[in-house]
CSV table of C-alpha atoms in Angstrom, one decimal:
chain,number,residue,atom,x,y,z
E,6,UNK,CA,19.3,-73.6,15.2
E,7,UNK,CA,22.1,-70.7,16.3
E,8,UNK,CA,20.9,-67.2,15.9
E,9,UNK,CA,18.3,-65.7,13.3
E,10,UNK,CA,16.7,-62.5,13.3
E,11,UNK,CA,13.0,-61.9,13.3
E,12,UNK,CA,10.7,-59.1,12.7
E,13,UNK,CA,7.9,-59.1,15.4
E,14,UNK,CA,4.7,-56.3,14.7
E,15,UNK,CA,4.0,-54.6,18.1
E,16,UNK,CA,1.4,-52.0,16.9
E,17,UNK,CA,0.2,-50.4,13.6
E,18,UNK,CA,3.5,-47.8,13.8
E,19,UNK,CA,6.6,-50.3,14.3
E,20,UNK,CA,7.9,-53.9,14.3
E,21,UNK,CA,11.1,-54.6,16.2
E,22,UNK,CA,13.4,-56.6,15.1
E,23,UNK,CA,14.7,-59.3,17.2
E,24,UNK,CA,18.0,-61.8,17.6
E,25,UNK,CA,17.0,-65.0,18.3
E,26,UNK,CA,19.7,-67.4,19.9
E,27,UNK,CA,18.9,-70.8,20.4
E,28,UNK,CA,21.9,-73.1,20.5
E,29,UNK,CA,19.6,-75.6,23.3
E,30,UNK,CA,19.5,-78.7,24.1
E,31,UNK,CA,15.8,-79.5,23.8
E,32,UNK,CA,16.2,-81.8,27.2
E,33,UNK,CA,18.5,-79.6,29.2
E,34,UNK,CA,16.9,-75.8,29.2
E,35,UNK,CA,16.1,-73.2,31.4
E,36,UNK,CA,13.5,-70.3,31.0
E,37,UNK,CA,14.5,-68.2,28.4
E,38,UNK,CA,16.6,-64.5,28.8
E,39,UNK,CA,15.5,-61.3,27.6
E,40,UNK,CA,18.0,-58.5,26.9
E,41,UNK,CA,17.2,-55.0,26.9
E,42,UNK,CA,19.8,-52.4,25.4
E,43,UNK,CA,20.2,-48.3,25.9
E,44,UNK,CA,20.1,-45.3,24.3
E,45,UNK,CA,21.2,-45.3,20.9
E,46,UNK,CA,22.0,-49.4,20.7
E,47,UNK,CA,20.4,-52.8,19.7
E,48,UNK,CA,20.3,-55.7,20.8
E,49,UNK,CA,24.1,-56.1,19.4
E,50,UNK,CA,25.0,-54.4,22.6
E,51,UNK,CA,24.9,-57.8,24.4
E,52,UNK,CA,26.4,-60.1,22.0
E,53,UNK,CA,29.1,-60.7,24.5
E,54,UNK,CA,26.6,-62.1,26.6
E,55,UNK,CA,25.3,-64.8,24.7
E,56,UNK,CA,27.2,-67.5,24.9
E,57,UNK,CA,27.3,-67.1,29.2
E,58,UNK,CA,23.3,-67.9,28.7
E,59,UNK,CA,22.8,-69.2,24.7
E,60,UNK,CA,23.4,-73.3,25.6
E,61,UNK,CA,20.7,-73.4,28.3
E,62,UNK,CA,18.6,-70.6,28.0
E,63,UNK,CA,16.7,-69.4,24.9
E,64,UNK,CA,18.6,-65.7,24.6
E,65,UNK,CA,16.2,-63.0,23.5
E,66,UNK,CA,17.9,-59.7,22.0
E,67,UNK,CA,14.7,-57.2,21.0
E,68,UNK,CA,16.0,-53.8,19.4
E,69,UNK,CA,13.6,-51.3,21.6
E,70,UNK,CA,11.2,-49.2,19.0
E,71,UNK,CA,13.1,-47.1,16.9
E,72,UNK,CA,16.3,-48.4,17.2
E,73,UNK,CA,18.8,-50.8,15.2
E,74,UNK,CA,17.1,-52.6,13.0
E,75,UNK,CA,13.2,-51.8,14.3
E,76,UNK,CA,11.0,-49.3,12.4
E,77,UNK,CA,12.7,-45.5,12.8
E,78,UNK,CA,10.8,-43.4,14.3
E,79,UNK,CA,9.8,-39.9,13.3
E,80,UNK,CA,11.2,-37.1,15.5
E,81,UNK,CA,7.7,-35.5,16.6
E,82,UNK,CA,6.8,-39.1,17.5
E,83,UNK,CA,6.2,-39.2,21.0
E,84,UNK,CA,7.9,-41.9,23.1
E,85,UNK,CA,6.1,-42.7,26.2
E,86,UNK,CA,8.1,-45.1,28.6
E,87,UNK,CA,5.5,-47.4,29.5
E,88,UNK,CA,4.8,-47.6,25.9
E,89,UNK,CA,8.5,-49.4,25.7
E,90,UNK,CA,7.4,-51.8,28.1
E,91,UNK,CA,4.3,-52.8,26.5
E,92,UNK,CA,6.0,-53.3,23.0
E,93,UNK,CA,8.1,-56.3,25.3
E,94,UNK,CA,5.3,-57.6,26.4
E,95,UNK,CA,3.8,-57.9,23.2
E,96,UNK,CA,6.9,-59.6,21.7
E,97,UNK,CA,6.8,-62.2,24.5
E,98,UNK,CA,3.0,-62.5,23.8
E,99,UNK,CA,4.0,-63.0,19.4
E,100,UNK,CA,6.7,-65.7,20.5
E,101,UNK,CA,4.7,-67.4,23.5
E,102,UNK,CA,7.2,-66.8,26.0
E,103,UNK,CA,5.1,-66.7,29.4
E,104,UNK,CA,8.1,-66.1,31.9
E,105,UNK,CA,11.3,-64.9,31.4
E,106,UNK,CA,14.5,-63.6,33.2
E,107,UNK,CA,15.3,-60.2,32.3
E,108,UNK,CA,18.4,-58.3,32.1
E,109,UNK,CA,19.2,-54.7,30.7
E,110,UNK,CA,21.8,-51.8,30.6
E,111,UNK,CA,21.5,-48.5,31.2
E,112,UNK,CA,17.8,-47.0,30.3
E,113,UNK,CA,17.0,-51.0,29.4
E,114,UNK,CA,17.7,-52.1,33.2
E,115,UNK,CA,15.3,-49.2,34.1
E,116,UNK,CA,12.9,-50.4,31.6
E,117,UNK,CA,13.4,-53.9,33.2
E,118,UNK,CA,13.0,-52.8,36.6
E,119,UNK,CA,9.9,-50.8,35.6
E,120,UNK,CA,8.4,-54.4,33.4
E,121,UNK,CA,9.0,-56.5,36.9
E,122,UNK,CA,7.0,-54.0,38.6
E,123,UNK,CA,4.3,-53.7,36.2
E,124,UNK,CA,3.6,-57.7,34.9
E,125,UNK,CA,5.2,-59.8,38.1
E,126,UNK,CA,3.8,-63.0,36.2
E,127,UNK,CA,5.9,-62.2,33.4
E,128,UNK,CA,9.2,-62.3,35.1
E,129,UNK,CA,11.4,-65.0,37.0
E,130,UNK,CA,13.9,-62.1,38.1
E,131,UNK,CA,15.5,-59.4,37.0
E,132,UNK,CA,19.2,-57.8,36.6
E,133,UNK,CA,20.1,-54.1,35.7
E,134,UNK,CA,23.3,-53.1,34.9
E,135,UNK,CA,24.5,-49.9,34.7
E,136,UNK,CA,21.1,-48.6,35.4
E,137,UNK,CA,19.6,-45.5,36.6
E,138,UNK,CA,16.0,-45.3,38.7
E,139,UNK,CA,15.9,-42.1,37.6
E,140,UNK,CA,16.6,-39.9,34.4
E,141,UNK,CA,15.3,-36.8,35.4
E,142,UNK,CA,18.7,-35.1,36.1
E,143,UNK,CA,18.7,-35.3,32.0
E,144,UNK,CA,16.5,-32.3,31.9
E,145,UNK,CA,19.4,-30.2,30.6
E,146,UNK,CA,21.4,-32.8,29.1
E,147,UNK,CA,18.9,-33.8,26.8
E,148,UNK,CA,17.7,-30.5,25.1
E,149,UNK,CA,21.8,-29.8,24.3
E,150,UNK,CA,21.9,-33.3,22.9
E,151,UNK,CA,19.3,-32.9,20.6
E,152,UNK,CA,20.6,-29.5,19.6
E,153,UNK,CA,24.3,-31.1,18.8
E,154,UNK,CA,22.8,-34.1,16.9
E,155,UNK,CA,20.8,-31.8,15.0
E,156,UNK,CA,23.4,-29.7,14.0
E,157,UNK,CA,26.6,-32.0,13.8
E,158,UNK,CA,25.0,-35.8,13.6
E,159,UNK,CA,25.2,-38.5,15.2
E,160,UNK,CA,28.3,-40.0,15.1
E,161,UNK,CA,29.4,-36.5,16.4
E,162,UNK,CA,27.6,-36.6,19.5
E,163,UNK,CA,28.3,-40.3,20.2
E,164,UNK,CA,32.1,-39.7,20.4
E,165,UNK,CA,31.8,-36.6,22.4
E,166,UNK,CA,29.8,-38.5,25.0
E,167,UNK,CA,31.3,-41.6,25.1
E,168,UNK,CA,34.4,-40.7,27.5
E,169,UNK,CA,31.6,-40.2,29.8
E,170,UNK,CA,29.6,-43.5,29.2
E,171,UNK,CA,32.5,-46.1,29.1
E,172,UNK,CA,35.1,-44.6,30.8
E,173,UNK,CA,38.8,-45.2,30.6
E,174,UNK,CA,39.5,-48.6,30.3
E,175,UNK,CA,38.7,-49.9,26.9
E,176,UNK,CA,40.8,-49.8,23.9
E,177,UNK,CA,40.8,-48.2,21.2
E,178,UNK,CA,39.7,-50.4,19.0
E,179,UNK,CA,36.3,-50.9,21.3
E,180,UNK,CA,35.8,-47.8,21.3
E,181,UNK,CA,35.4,-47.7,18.1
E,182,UNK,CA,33.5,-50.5,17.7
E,183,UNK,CA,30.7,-48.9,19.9
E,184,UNK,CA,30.4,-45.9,18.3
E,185,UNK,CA,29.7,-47.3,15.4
E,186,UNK,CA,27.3,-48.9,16.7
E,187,UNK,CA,25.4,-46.3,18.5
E,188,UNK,CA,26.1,-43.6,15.2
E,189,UNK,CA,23.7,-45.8,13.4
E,190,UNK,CA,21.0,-44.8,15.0
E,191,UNK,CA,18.5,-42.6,13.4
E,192,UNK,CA,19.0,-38.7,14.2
E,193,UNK,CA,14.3,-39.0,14.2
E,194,UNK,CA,15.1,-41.5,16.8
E,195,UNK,CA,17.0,-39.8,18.9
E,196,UNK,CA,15.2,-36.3,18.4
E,197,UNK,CA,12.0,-38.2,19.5
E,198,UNK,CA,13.5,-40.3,22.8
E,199,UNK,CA,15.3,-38.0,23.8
E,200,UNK,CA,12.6,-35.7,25.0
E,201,UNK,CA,11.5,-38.7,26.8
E,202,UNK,CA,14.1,-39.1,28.2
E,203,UNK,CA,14.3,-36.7,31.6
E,204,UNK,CA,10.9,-37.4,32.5
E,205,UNK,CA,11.7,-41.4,33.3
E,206,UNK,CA,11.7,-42.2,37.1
E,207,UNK,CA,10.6,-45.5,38.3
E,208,UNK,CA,11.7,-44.7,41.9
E,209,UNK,CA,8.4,-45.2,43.3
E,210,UNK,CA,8.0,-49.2,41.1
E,211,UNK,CA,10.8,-49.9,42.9
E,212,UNK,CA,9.3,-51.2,46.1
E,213,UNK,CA,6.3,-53.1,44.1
E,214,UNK,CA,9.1,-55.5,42.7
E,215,UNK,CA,8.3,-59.0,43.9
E,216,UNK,CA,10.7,-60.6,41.9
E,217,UNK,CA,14.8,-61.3,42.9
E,218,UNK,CA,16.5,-58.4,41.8
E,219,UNK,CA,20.7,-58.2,41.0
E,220,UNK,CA,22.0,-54.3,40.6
E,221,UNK,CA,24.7,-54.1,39.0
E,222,UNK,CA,27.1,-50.2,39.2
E,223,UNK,CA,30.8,-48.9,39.1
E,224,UNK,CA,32.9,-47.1,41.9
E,225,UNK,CA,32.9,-44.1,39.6
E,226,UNK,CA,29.4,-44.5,37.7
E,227,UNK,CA,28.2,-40.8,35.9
E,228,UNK,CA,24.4,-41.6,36.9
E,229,UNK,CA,25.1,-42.1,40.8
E,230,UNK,CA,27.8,-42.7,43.2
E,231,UNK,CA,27.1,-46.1,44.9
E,232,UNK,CA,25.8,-44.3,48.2
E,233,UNK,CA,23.1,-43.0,45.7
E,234,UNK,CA,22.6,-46.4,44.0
E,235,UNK,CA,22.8,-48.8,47.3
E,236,UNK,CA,19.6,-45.9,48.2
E,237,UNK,CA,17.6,-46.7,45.8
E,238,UNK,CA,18.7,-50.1,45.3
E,239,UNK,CA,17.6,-51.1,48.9
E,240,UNK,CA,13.8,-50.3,48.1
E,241,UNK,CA,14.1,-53.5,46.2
E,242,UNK,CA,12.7,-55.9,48.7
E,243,UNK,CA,15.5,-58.5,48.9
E,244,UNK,CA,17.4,-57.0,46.1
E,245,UNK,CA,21.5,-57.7,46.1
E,246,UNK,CA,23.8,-54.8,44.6
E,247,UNK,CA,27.3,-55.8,43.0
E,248,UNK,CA,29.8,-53.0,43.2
E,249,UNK,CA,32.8,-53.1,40.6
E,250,UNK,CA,36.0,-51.4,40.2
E,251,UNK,CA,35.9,-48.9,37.1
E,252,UNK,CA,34.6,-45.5,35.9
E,253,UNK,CA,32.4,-46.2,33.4
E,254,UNK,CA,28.2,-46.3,33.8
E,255,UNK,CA,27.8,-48.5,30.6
E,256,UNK,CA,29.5,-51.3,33.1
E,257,UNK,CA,27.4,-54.2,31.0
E,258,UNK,CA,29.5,-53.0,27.7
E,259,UNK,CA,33.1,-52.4,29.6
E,260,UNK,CA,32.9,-55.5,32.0
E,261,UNK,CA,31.0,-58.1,29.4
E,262,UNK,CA,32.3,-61.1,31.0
E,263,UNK,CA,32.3,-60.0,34.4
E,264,UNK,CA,28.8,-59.1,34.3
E,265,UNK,CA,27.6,-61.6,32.4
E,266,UNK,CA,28.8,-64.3,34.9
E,267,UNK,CA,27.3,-62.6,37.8
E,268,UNK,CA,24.1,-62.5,36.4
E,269,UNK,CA,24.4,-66.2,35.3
E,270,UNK,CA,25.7,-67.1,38.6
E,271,UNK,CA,22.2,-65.1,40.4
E,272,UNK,CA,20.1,-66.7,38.2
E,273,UNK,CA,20.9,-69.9,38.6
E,274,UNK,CA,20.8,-69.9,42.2
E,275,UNK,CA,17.1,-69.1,41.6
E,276,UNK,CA,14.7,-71.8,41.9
E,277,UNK,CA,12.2,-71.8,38.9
């Protein structure tokens, strides 16, 4: 098979598009994966990862309402978090996937901490990389965003955040390659999730998570020293944190490989 993309309907307003990599053998699989970008990506944000899960699991790449290839949205649409949940779990309902590992980066590991919580019979385990618990501290953040996109676009406010998000260590030539991916997103988009934004906080989901939980943050994270994150972190019953070296939060996009192996490595230790 290899990799196709498919348009799933999760409601009257949207469809989400959704990379599909199969490259099984129909004898020798696991349960499939489901990946779950962040702000201003697609699924393309994990195309690193495939091929560390794509030749025993069924790899799912969904790109969350409004973004990449998935129905815009208008900016006076209003983005409710759990809403973002629910549109997964309709997409595993359309392609009759009953229980799934999940993994995401940035606001998609807090979406994937927040699904385990919520449907427990829907997930195998989960991994969140470069995730926060909590956005709230975006209350002031967020209003100057939407002003800058407004005003300048954007690409434009993608490369004056990106420092930030993926530190120092990539080259040039990936750092271009990222913004270009995250400029294409639709300024309604962003208008519209980004006043949802500072009012995400699944800190108090966090010790209703059943399932084995990997955490994955940076020495010099932007969303949370690791003090902060072990805190939160360790009201995952039986959850394990990986600390790595680096100063970048988007650690799923700057350490691909890295990443990618640990969370093989923690899944497959998993019985399922």
């Amino acid at each position: 098979m290899a990799s196709e993309l498919r348009k799933i309907g999760v409601g009257e307003d949207c469809e989400l598009a959704v990379r599909i990599d199969d490259y099984l053998l129909p004898w020798d699989t696991k349960p499939p994966v489901v990946m779950l970008h962040g702000l201003a990506e697609s699924g393309e944000a994990f195309r690193r990862w495939v091929p560390y899960f794509a030749t025993h699991h069924l790899v799912v790449r969904p790109d969350l309402r409004g973004y990449g290839d998935s129905t815009p949205m208008q900016g006076d649409y209003v983005y409710r978090f759990a809403g973002l949940g629910d549109d997964i779990i309709r997409m595993l309902d359309a392609l009759k996937l009953d229980r799934v590992f999940l993994v995401g980066g940035k606001i998609g590991g807090t979406l994937a901490m927040h699904l385990t919580a919520k449907h427990p019979d829907r997930v195998i385990a989960v991994a969140a990389v470069g995730a926060p618990a909590s956005l709230t501290s975006f209350n002031e953040r967020a209003p100057t965003w939407r002003k800058q996109i407004r005003e300048q676009g954007v690409e434009a406010w993608v490369r004056e955040t990106t420092a930030g998000r993926l530190g120092s260590s990539l080259p040039p030539a990936a750092l271009d390659w990222w913004i270009n991916l995250m400029s294409k997103t639709k300024a309604s988009t962003l208008e519209a999730f980004l006043q949802m934004v500072p009012t995400v906080d699944v800190t108090g989901e966090l010790p209703s998570i059943k399932r084995p939980a990997l955490v994955i943050t940076t020495t010099g994270s932007g969303l949370g020293d690791v003090a902060s994150v072990k805190a939160w972190q360790e009201t995952i019953p039986g959850s394990k944190l990986e600390v790595l070296p680096g100063d970048s939060y988007h650690v799923a996009a700057t350490d691909p490989d890295v990443c990618a192996r640990k969370v093989r490595e923690f899944f497959d230790r998993l019985k399922t």
